[in-house]
Amino acid sequence: SMRDYGCFVFCLLAALLAGFLSFLFVLVWVLHWREGLGWDGASAEFNWHPLLIVTGFVVLQGSAIVVYRLPWTWRCSKFLMKCIHAGLHLTVLILAIVSLVAVFDFHNTQNIPNMYSMHSWTGLTAVVLYGVQVLIGLLVYLFPFAPVTLRATLLPFHVFSGLLIFGAGIATALMGITEKLIFALSRSYNQSYSQSPPEALFVNFLGAFILIFGAFVFWMVTQPQWKRPQEQVP
Ligand code: ASC
């Protein structure tokens, strides 16, 4: 119905706004409140990590997940939509790997230990599983070799693990943001987190936008009436 279509468009616009604000807030965080961007083994190199994860693993990954549900793409071939879905996910995987290289290189040059926090455990697990998910997705659904029976059997698992990894990415991003805020403000002699300085308020808004973005993506992909109609096989 027209009303249901309007509801989809509302959710999409809300997700786009929350995703854009997430990107804007993480960019302003690293450029205005932190040390900017660089590849110097110091904080400017670390800052690529939140920027690339929020833009890639959260916003672009969420967009790749909803791409089949855009009604105006239902006239496009399924193969074209699969190429867009796969291309976005591959881009996200590359950005995630670059963002991990940035943190490990930053830790190693600063003599900071690796992999001691829950953020690092859930985050590395999510990125490794994401690599496996992208590889299996390409082999089973994009390349023309897998039989329809295998495609059909794996589809519920592909959908479930995709949403689980996306959700784990959001949970991990919220932990990372909180960690970084605590670290940064505890090293500051004139500001403390518990006094709600402007940076803390700003970064808490970033976390809220990320969660709101994830909620709208999750809602859009769990409404069965918003699924792309199956190609009719005669
Ligand atoms: C595909 C594809 C689908 C599913 C279906 C099996 O590759 O485009 O819609 O797998 O064929 O459920």
mmCIF file of C-alpha atoms and ligand atoms in Angstrom:
data_model
loop_
_atom_site.group_PDB
_atom_site.id
_atom_site.type_symbol
_atom_site.label_atom_id
_atom_site.label_comp_id
_atom_site.label_asym_id
_atom_site.label_seq_id
_atom_site.Cartn_x
_atom_site.Cartn_y
_atom_site.Cartn_z
ATOM 1 C CA SER A 1 0.000 0.000 0.000
ATOM 2 C CA MET A 2 0.953 3.663 -0.404
ATOM 3 C CA ARG A 3 1.010 4.092 3.368
ATOM 4 C CA ASP A 4 3.372 1.151 3.859
ATOM 5 C CA TYR A 5 5.619 2.537 1.116
ATOM 6 C CA GLY A 6 5.682 5.867 2.951
ATOM 7 C CA CYS A 7 6.656 4.035 6.128
ATOM 8 C CA PHE A 8 9.601 2.429 4.316
ATOM 9 C CA VAL A 9 10.730 5.789 2.891
ATOM 10 C CA PHE A 10 10.483 7.339 6.381
ATOM 11 C CA CYS A 11 12.693 4.573 7.868
ATOM 12 C CA LEU A 12 15.181 4.942 5.022
ATOM 13 C CA LEU A 13 15.409 8.738 5.442
ATOM 14 C CA ALA A 14 15.779 8.316 9.226
ATOM 15 C CA ALA A 15 18.577 5.775 8.691
ATOM 16 C CA LEU A 16 20.281 8.046 6.127
ATOM 17 C CA LEU A 17 20.129 10.980 8.567
ATOM 18 C CA ALA A 18 21.447 8.900 11.506
ATOM 19 C CA GLY A 19 24.180 7.431 9.257
ATOM 20 C CA PHE A 20 25.204 10.849 7.937
ATOM 21 C CA LEU A 21 25.283 12.314 11.473
ATOM 22 C CA SER A 22 27.406 9.334 12.638
ATOM 23 C CA PHE A 23 29.899 10.031 9.847
ATOM 24 C CA LEU A 24 29.882 13.792 10.542
ATOM 25 C CA PHE A 25 30.284 13.378 14.318
ATOM 26 C CA VAL A 26 33.176 10.890 14.103
ATOM 27 C CA LEU A 27 34.914 13.149 11.545
ATOM 28 C CA VAL A 28 34.478 16.261 13.723
ATOM 29 C CA TRP A 29 35.577 14.249 16.783
ATOM 30 C CA VAL A 30 38.944 13.255 15.300
ATOM 31 C CA LEU A 31 39.553 16.560 13.454
ATOM 32 C CA HIS A 32 38.283 19.068 16.033
ATOM 33 C CA TRP A 33 38.588 17.402 19.494
ATOM 34 C CA ARG A 34 41.410 14.955 18.788
ATOM 35 C CA GLU A 35 44.691 15.114 16.890
ATOM 36 C CA GLY A 36 43.414 14.920 13.284
ATOM 37 C CA LEU A 37 44.484 12.315 10.729
ATOM 38 C CA GLY A 38 47.972 11.147 9.723
ATOM 39 C CA TRP A 39 50.162 8.044 9.457
ATOM 40 C CA ASP A 40 52.798 8.927 12.064
ATOM 41 C CA GLY A 41 52.618 6.026 14.555
ATOM 42 C CA ALA A 42 50.916 8.429 16.990
ATOM 43 C CA SER A 43 47.313 9.515 17.737
ATOM 44 C CA ALA A 44 46.672 10.919 14.246
ATOM 45 C CA GLU A 45 47.239 7.386 12.928
ATOM 46 C CA PHE A 46 44.996 5.800 15.584
ATOM 47 C CA ASN A 47 42.229 8.233 14.556
ATOM 48 C CA TRP A 48 41.805 6.430 11.213
ATOM 49 C CA HIS A 49 40.420 3.519 13.283
ATOM 50 C CA PRO A 50 37.189 5.159 14.561
ATOM 51 C CA LEU A 51 36.707 7.099 11.296
ATOM 52 C CA LEU A 52 37.003 4.047 9.013
ATOM 53 C CA ILE A 53 35.015 1.746 11.302
ATOM 54 C CA VAL A 54 32.079 4.133 11.737
ATOM 55 C CA THR A 55 31.939 5.007 8.012
ATOM 56 C CA GLY A 56 32.677 1.468 6.796
ATOM 57 C CA PHE A 57 31.724 -1.228 9.303
ATOM 58 C CA VAL A 58 28.655 0.679 10.522
ATOM 59 C CA VAL A 59 27.259 3.025 7.835
ATOM 60 C CA LEU A 60 28.373 1.360 4.568
ATOM 61 C CA GLN A 61 27.760 -2.151 5.905
ATOM 62 C CA GLY A 62 24.234 -1.162 6.993
ATOM 63 C CA SER A 63 23.641 0.320 3.527
ATOM 64 C CA ALA A 64 24.870 -2.878 1.836
ATOM 65 C CA ILE A 65 22.436 -4.877 4.002
ATOM 66 C CA VAL A 66 19.351 -2.806 3.037
ATOM 67 C CA VAL A 67 20.175 -2.429 -0.660
ATOM 68 C CA TYR A 68 17.817 -5.229 -1.867
ATOM 69 C CA ARG A 69 14.877 -3.592 -0.068
ATOM 70 C CA LEU A 70 14.862 -0.316 -2.045
ATOM 71 C CA PRO A 71 11.626 -0.652 -4.084
ATOM 72 C CA TRP A 72 13.001 1.420 -7.013
ATOM 73 C CA THR A 73 15.748 -1.220 -7.519
ATOM 74 C CA TRP A 74 13.274 -4.095 -7.952
ATOM 75 C CA ARG A 75 13.275 -3.429 -11.727
ATOM 76 C CA CYS A 76 17.088 -3.810 -11.817
ATOM 77 C CA SER A 77 18.497 -7.293 -12.415
ATOM 78 C CA LYS A 78 19.188 -9.410 -9.318
ATOM 79 C CA PHE A 79 22.777 -9.792 -10.574
ATOM 80 C CA LEU A 80 23.328 -6.003 -10.625
ATOM 81 C CA MET A 81 21.980 -5.737 -7.056
ATOM 82 C CA LYS A 82 24.232 -8.599 -5.926
ATOM 83 C CA CYS A 83 27.232 -6.774 -7.459
ATOM 84 C CA ILE A 84 26.320 -3.582 -5.525
ATOM 85 C CA HIS A 85 25.758 -5.609 -2.283
ATOM 86 C CA ALA A 86 29.079 -7.471 -2.716
ATOM 87 C CA GLY A 87 31.001 -4.364 -3.859
ATOM 88 C CA LEU A 88 29.901 -2.359 -0.792
ATOM 89 C CA HIS A 89 30.774 -5.256 1.564
ATOM 90 C CA LEU A 90 34.204 -5.729 -0.084
ATOM 91 C CA THR A 91 34.888 -1.986 0.327
ATOM 92 C CA VAL A 92 33.885 -2.252 4.015
ATOM 93 C CA LEU A 93 36.214 -5.259 4.498
ATOM 94 C CA ILE A 94 39.178 -3.333 3.041
ATOM 95 C CA LEU A 95 38.402 -0.243 5.186
ATOM 96 C CA ALA A 96 38.109 -2.482 8.292
ATOM 97 C CA ILE A 97 41.503 -4.109 7.584
ATOM 98 C CA VAL A 98 43.161 -0.678 7.060
ATOM 99 C CA SER A 99 41.563 0.533 10.323
ATOM 100 C CA LEU A 100 42.986 -2.497 12.196
ATOM 101 C CA VAL A 101 46.464 -1.938 10.691
ATOM 102 C CA ALA A 102 46.237 1.656 11.983
ATOM 103 C CA VAL A 103 45.518 0.556 15.609
ATOM 104 C CA PHE A 104 48.082 -2.267 15.720
ATOM 105 C CA ASP A 105 50.768 0.002 14.183
ATOM 106 C CA PHE A 106 49.853 2.777 16.643
ATOM 107 C CA HIS A 107 50.018 0.354 19.627
ATOM 108 C CA ASN A 108 53.319 -1.167 18.484
ATOM 109 C CA THR A 109 55.082 2.184 17.962
ATOM 110 C CA GLN A 110 53.754 3.488 21.324
ATOM 111 C CA ASN A 111 54.475 0.198 23.200
ATOM 112 C CA ILE A 112 50.796 -0.216 24.112
ATOM 113 C CA PRO A 113 49.691 -3.887 24.509
ATOM 114 C CA ASN A 114 47.297 -5.389 21.911
ATOM 115 C CA MET A 115 44.095 -7.429 22.392
ATOM 116 C CA TYR A 116 43.527 -6.967 26.154
ATOM 117 C CA SER A 117 40.079 -5.329 26.016
ATOM 118 C CA MET A 118 36.608 -6.744 25.327
ATOM 119 C CA HIS A 119 36.363 -4.153 22.503
ATOM 120 C CA SER A 120 39.374 -5.768 20.800
ATOM 121 C CA TRP A 121 38.052 -9.334 21.284
ATOM 122 C CA THR A 122 34.550 -8.719 19.915
ATOM 123 C CA GLY A 123 35.910 -6.393 17.215
ATOM 124 C CA LEU A 124 38.596 -8.713 15.817
ATOM 125 C CA THR A 125 36.114 -11.612 15.946
ATOM 126 C CA ALA A 126 33.551 -9.524 14.019
ATOM 127 C CA VAL A 127 36.084 -8.550 11.309
ATOM 128 C CA VAL A 128 37.397 -12.139 10.898
ATOM 129 C CA LEU A 129 33.823 -13.509 10.675
ATOM 130 C CA TYR A 130 33.011 -10.707 8.225
ATOM 131 C CA GLY A 131 35.899 -11.836 5.982
ATOM 132 C CA VAL A 132 34.551 -15.425 6.071
ATOM 133 C CA GLN A 133 30.997 -14.163 5.409
ATOM 134 C CA VAL A 134 32.107 -12.101 2.371
ATOM 135 C CA LEU A 135 34.111 -15.034 0.965
ATOM 136 C CA ILE A 136 31.233 -17.529 1.382
ATOM 137 C CA GLY A 137 28.804 -14.926 -0.005
ATOM 138 C CA LEU A 138 30.888 -14.475 -3.164
ATOM 139 C CA LEU A 139 31.381 -18.232 -3.683
ATOM 140 C CA VAL A 140 27.772 -19.243 -3.055
ATOM 141 C CA TYR A 141 25.661 -16.291 -4.301
ATOM 142 C CA LEU A 142 27.667 -14.158 -6.768
ATOM 143 C CA PHE A 143 29.725 -16.684 -8.729
ATOM 144 C CA PRO A 144 27.553 -18.895 -10.964
ATOM 145 C CA PHE A 145 28.787 -22.302 -9.701
ATOM 146 C CA ALA A 146 26.740 -23.141 -6.582
ATOM 147 C CA PRO A 147 23.522 -25.144 -7.122
ATOM 148 C CA VAL A 148 20.172 -23.555 -6.181
ATOM 149 C CA THR A 149 19.696 -26.122 -3.383
ATOM 150 C CA LEU A 150 22.914 -24.952 -1.659
ATOM 151 C CA ARG A 151 21.944 -21.270 -2.164
ATOM 152 C CA ALA A 152 18.518 -21.882 -0.602
ATOM 153 C CA THR A 153 19.909 -23.930 2.329
ATOM 154 C CA LEU A 154 22.556 -21.348 3.233
ATOM 155 C CA LEU A 155 20.362 -18.236 2.777
ATOM 156 C CA PRO A 156 18.894 -18.131 6.329
ATOM 157 C CA PHE A 157 22.420 -18.567 7.755
ATOM 158 C CA HIS A 158 23.825 -15.874 5.428
ATOM 159 C CA VAL A 159 21.097 -13.440 6.552
ATOM 160 C CA PHE A 160 21.450 -14.333 10.246
ATOM 161 C CA SER A 161 25.262 -14.180 10.369
ATOM 162 C CA GLY A 162 25.252 -10.934 8.360
ATOM 163 C CA LEU A 163 22.921 -9.276 10.878
ATOM 164 C CA LEU A 164 24.836 -10.774 13.831
ATOM 165 C CA ILE A 165 28.152 -9.374 12.528
ATOM 166 C CA PHE A 166 26.535 -5.976 11.871
ATOM 167 C CA GLY A 167 25.096 -5.948 15.421
ATOM 168 C CA ALA A 168 28.413 -7.065 16.904
ATOM 169 C CA GLY A 169 30.093 -4.247 14.949
ATOM 170 C CA ILE A 170 27.751 -1.686 16.502
ATOM 171 C CA ALA A 171 28.193 -3.087 20.037
ATOM 172 C CA THR A 172 31.971 -3.049 19.506
ATOM 173 C CA ALA A 173 31.933 0.520 18.141
ATOM 174 C CA LEU A 174 30.024 1.714 21.244
ATOM 175 C CA MET A 175 32.590 0.013 23.515
ATOM 176 C CA GLY A 176 35.466 1.525 21.508
ATOM 177 C CA ILE A 177 34.021 5.034 21.642
ATOM 178 C CA THR A 178 33.513 4.771 25.415
ATOM 179 C CA GLU A 179 37.026 3.357 25.929
ATOM 180 C CA LYS A 180 38.642 6.103 23.875
ATOM 181 C CA LEU A 181 36.674 8.809 25.693
ATOM 182 C CA ILE A 182 37.741 7.430 29.105
ATOM 183 C CA PHE A 183 41.403 7.115 28.003
ATOM 184 C CA ALA A 184 41.527 10.568 26.411
ATOM 185 C CA LEU A 185 39.799 12.441 29.239
ATOM 186 C CA SER A 186 41.709 10.613 32.009
ATOM 187 C CA ARG A 187 44.977 11.851 30.466
ATOM 188 C CA SER A 188 43.639 15.409 30.399
ATOM 189 C CA TYR A 189 44.534 17.522 33.450
ATOM 190 C CA ASN A 190 41.738 20.088 32.990
ATOM 191 C CA GLN A 191 38.755 17.890 32.000
ATOM 192 C CA SER A 192 37.248 14.751 33.477
ATOM 193 C CA TYR A 193 34.610 12.467 31.891
ATOM 194 C CA SER A 194 32.389 12.625 34.990
ATOM 195 C CA GLN A 195 32.060 16.399 34.625
ATOM 196 C CA SER A 196 30.452 15.935 31.175
ATOM 197 C CA PRO A 197 32.815 18.150 29.151
ATOM 198 C CA PRO A 198 31.546 19.149 25.665
ATOM 199 C CA GLU A 199 33.632 16.408 23.975
ATOM 200 C CA ALA A 200 31.992 13.705 26.137
ATOM 201 C CA LEU A 201 28.482 14.975 25.327
ATOM 202 C CA PHE A 202 29.366 15.168 21.611
ATOM 203 C CA VAL A 203 30.792 11.635 21.538
ATOM 204 C CA ASN A 204 27.825 10.211 23.491
ATOM 205 C CA PHE A 205 25.624 11.678 20.728
ATOM 206 C CA LEU A 206 27.817 9.874 18.175
ATOM 207 C CA GLY A 207 27.107 6.597 20.007
ATOM 208 C CA ALA A 208 23.365 7.329 20.040
ATOM 209 C CA PHE A 209 23.331 8.062 16.261
ATOM 210 C CA ILE A 210 25.157 4.764 15.565
ATOM 211 C CA LEU A 211 22.588 2.812 17.613
ATOM 212 C CA ILE A 212 19.643 4.645 15.978
ATOM 213 C CA PHE A 213 21.121 3.904 12.526
ATOM 214 C CA GLY A 214 21.417 0.206 13.434
ATOM 215 C CA ALA A 215 17.834 0.145 14.763
ATOM 216 C CA PHE A 216 16.357 1.523 11.501
ATOM 217 C CA VAL A 217 18.455 -0.879 9.365
ATOM 218 C CA PHE A 218 17.344 -3.790 11.564
ATOM 219 C CA TRP A 219 13.681 -2.726 11.336
ATOM 220 C CA MET A 220 13.804 -2.357 7.532
ATOM 221 C CA VAL A 221 15.321 -5.804 6.958
ATOM 222 C CA THR A 222 13.037 -7.636 9.385
ATOM 223 C CA GLN A 223 9.734 -6.492 7.779
ATOM 224 C CA PRO A 224 8.722 -9.374 5.460
ATOM 225 C CA GLN A 225 6.421 -7.119 3.391
ATOM 226 C CA TRP A 226 9.421 -4.986 2.364
ATOM 227 C CA LYS A 227 11.306 -7.902 0.745
ATOM 228 C CA ARG A 228 12.265 -7.734 -2.917
ATOM 229 C CA PRO A 229 9.684 -9.858 -4.783
ATOM 230 C CA GLN A 230 11.150 -13.228 -5.814
ATOM 231 C CA GLU A 231 11.789 -13.596 -9.541
ATOM 232 C CA GLN A 232 8.877 -15.677 -10.853
ATOM 233 C CA VAL A 233 10.185 -19.024 -12.106
ATOM 234 C CA PRO A 234 7.752 -20.403 -14.733
HETATM 235 C C1 ASC B 1 20.359 -16.799 -4.885
HETATM 236 C C2 ASC B 1 19.386 -15.819 -5.182
HETATM 237 C C3 ASC B 1 18.280 -16.078 -4.436
HETATM 238 C C4 ASC B 1 18.515 -17.290 -3.637
HETATM 239 C C5 ASC B 1 17.574 -18.382 -4.071
HETATM 240 C C6 ASC B 1 17.719 -19.579 -3.174
HETATM 241 O O1 ASC B 1 21.472 -16.851 -5.357
HETATM 242 O O2 ASC B 1 19.492 -14.827 -6.034
HETATM 243 O O3 ASC B 1 17.174 -15.371 -4.372
HETATM 244 O O4 ASC B 1 19.871 -17.673 -3.940
HETATM 245 O O5 ASC B 1 17.856 -18.772 -5.378
HETATM 246 O O6 ASC B 1 16.910 -19.397 -2.052
#
